[in-house]
Amino acid sequence: MLTVVNEDGTTPHGSLIDEIVREGARRMLAAALEAEVNSYIAELADERDDSGRRLVVRNGFHQPRKVTTSAGAIEVKAPRVNDKRVDETTGERRRFSSAILPPWARKSPKISEVLPLLYLHGLSSGDFVPALEQFLGSSAGLSPATITRLTAQWQADHKAFMDRDLSATDYVYVWDDGVHLRIRLEEAKAAVLVMVGVRADGTKELIAMTDGYRESSEAWAGLMRDCARRGMRAPVLAVGDGALGFWNALNEVFPETRHQRCWVHKIANVLDALPKSAQPAAKRAIQEIYNAEDKEHAVKAVAAFAKQYRAKYPKVVKRITDDEEELLAFFDFPAEHWIHLRTTNPIESTFATVRLRTKVTKGAGSRAAALAMVFKLIESAQERWRAVNAPHLVALVRAGARFERGHLVERPEAVAA
């Protein structure tokens, strides 16, 4: 096919290179569809009627249609199959359905994945056509109605996620936090309650996410009871901030789980109570605690901090000493895991992106739509979460192995057997 090329390398339909890519994609798709149909017909070549005629044969092509792909919009003529076989159970004619290009498809799955991500990252539904039409070469499947349908699907996905069975998954560590966002939840002071866990293979995974009061024991207990009802085992260690509601709920639902207070929240809490002139030195003293070589040295660093600041700031010192056991719990686990266990950073870093999106949208409509939007963004971010360091040690933690100064020293005889 001859194409007029301008001096700047463009064509009436855009740049020459884009046109070549689209033409190549069209030909490859056409060849793949032909091969799929030929294979289907060949497999059923022995299916014949009483007259010996084949029941499955080619029958020309369907009407051309445009499909939006990552290479742009391309026109497709899908082969048509005449399948005369009858399903013995239903009595209906059997139909060939392409696994490559279903009859309803107007855009590739990759484009379907990109649309909600763009929306979640700040592109409003009304901006899709002007933003993407020139890039993809077509506005097919990019209407605001498409995003409206997607939000309904997100809500269904979130509900299915919160109803799934947890009995087959073992979460050894969990991070829990209540995050306040500018979205339309039921009350102005409501928060998104989030639980993220580490599976026995060391991978991180979102466990549950709903709305409730961040400081409310009942809200957290309701979330945890629901997880327990669906088969969740008690984690070995839970990491959270200083919200008493969460810890009270944990003691009620999973009393055997150990507590680890988040050092990032604790540092902010301590420094806020000190004059600015004293904050740099106090921060260094606190870092000496959680960066200590082992628990023994950390205990000495706590004593040094208390000695230095107790005379002038006794209430500030109590914020460390009163929670010393919970702040130093991570030292009883593998040294490779310390960096993961001393903060709720896996939740905080993920919600930095969520806050960006909710700031752009200035509210996400209904409560269900707001939660669904947050859920889909976390679901997308989850694909980039890396496993904890030394993931093979997570299973040993669950098995009851003992660690001293971060190193494995023994395993119970029953476990070893």
PDB file of N, CA and C in Angstrom, residues 395-396 398-402 410-417:
ATOM      1  N   ALA A 395       9.183 -18.312  57.387  1.00  0.00           N
ATOM      2  CA  ALA A 395       8.579 -19.587  57.787  1.00  0.00           C
ATOM      3  C   ALA A 395       9.149 -20.080  59.114  1.00  0.00           C
ATOM      4  N   LEU A 396      10.440 -19.810  59.355  1.00  0.00           N
ATOM      5  CA  LEU A 396      11.047 -20.217  60.628  1.00  0.00           C
ATOM      6  C   LEU A 396      10.455 -19.427  61.785  1.00  0.00           C
ATOM      7  N   ARG A 398       7.391 -18.319  61.950  1.00  0.00           N
ATOM      8  CA  ARG A 398       6.090 -18.928  62.226  1.00  0.00           C
ATOM      9  C   ARG A 398       6.261 -20.263  62.956  1.00  0.00           C
ATOM     10  N   ALA A 399       7.326 -20.996  62.640  1.00  0.00           N
ATOM     11  CA  ALA A 399       7.551 -22.308  63.256  1.00  0.00           C
ATOM     12  C   ALA A 399       8.005 -22.209  64.707  1.00  0.00           C
ATOM     13  N   GLY A 400       8.302 -20.994  65.171  1.00  0.00           N
ATOM     14  CA  GLY A 400       8.700 -20.820  66.562  1.00  0.00           C
ATOM     15  C   GLY A 400      10.191 -20.797  66.793  1.00  0.00           C
ATOM     16  N   ALA A 401      10.968 -20.652  65.734  1.00  0.00           N
ATOM     17  CA  ALA A 401      12.426 -20.592  65.884  1.00  0.00           C
ATOM     18  C   ALA A 401      12.815 -19.381  66.736  1.00  0.00           C
ATOM     19  N   ARG A 402      13.899 -19.513  67.489  1.00  0.00           N
ATOM     20  CA  ARG A 402      14.355 -18.432  68.368  1.00  0.00           C
ATOM     21  C   ARG A 402      15.553 -17.726  67.763  1.00  0.00           C
ATOM     22  N   GLU A 410      18.273 -21.670  67.611  1.00  0.00           N
ATOM     23  CA  GLU A 410      17.724 -23.006  67.820  1.00  0.00           C
ATOM     24  C   GLU A 410      16.312 -23.061  67.263  1.00  0.00           C
ATOM     25  N   ARG A 411      15.860 -24.298  67.093  1.00  0.00           N
ATOM     26  CA  ARG A 411      14.461 -24.538  66.722  1.00  0.00           C
ATOM     27  C   ARG A 411      13.900 -25.567  67.678  1.00  0.00           C
ATOM     28  N   PRO A 412      12.642 -25.446  68.054  1.00  0.00           N
ATOM     29  CA  PRO A 412      12.069 -26.439  68.972  1.00  0.00           C
ATOM     30  C   PRO A 412      12.179 -27.840  68.397  1.00  0.00           C
ATOM     31  N   GLU A 413      12.382 -28.825  69.276  1.00  0.00           N
ATOM     32  CA  GLU A 413      12.563 -30.216  68.827  1.00  0.00           C
ATOM     33  C   GLU A 413      11.373 -30.705  68.012  1.00  0.00           C
ATOM     34  N   ALA A 414      10.164 -30.302  68.410  1.00  0.00           N
ATOM     35  CA  ALA A 414       8.970 -30.759  67.697  1.00  0.00           C
ATOM     36  C   ALA A 414       8.961 -30.252  66.274  1.00  0.00           C
ATOM     37  N   VAL A 415       9.434 -29.007  66.093  1.00  0.00           N
ATOM     38  CA  VAL A 415       9.463 -28.436  64.762  1.00  0.00           C
ATOM     39  C   VAL A 415      10.531 -29.087  63.928  1.00  0.00           C
ATOM     40  N   ALA A 416      11.714 -29.331  64.552  1.00  0.00           N
ATOM     41  CA  ALA A 416      12.832 -29.926  63.825  1.00  0.00           C
ATOM     42  C   ALA A 416      12.483 -31.334  63.363  1.00  0.00           C
ATOM     43  N   ALA A 417      11.703 -32.054  64.202  1.00  0.00           N
ATOM     44  CA  ALA A 417      11.284 -33.404  63.835  1.00  0.00           C
ATOM     45  C   ALA A 417      10.300 -33.388  62.686  1.00  0.00           C
TER      46      ALA A 417
END
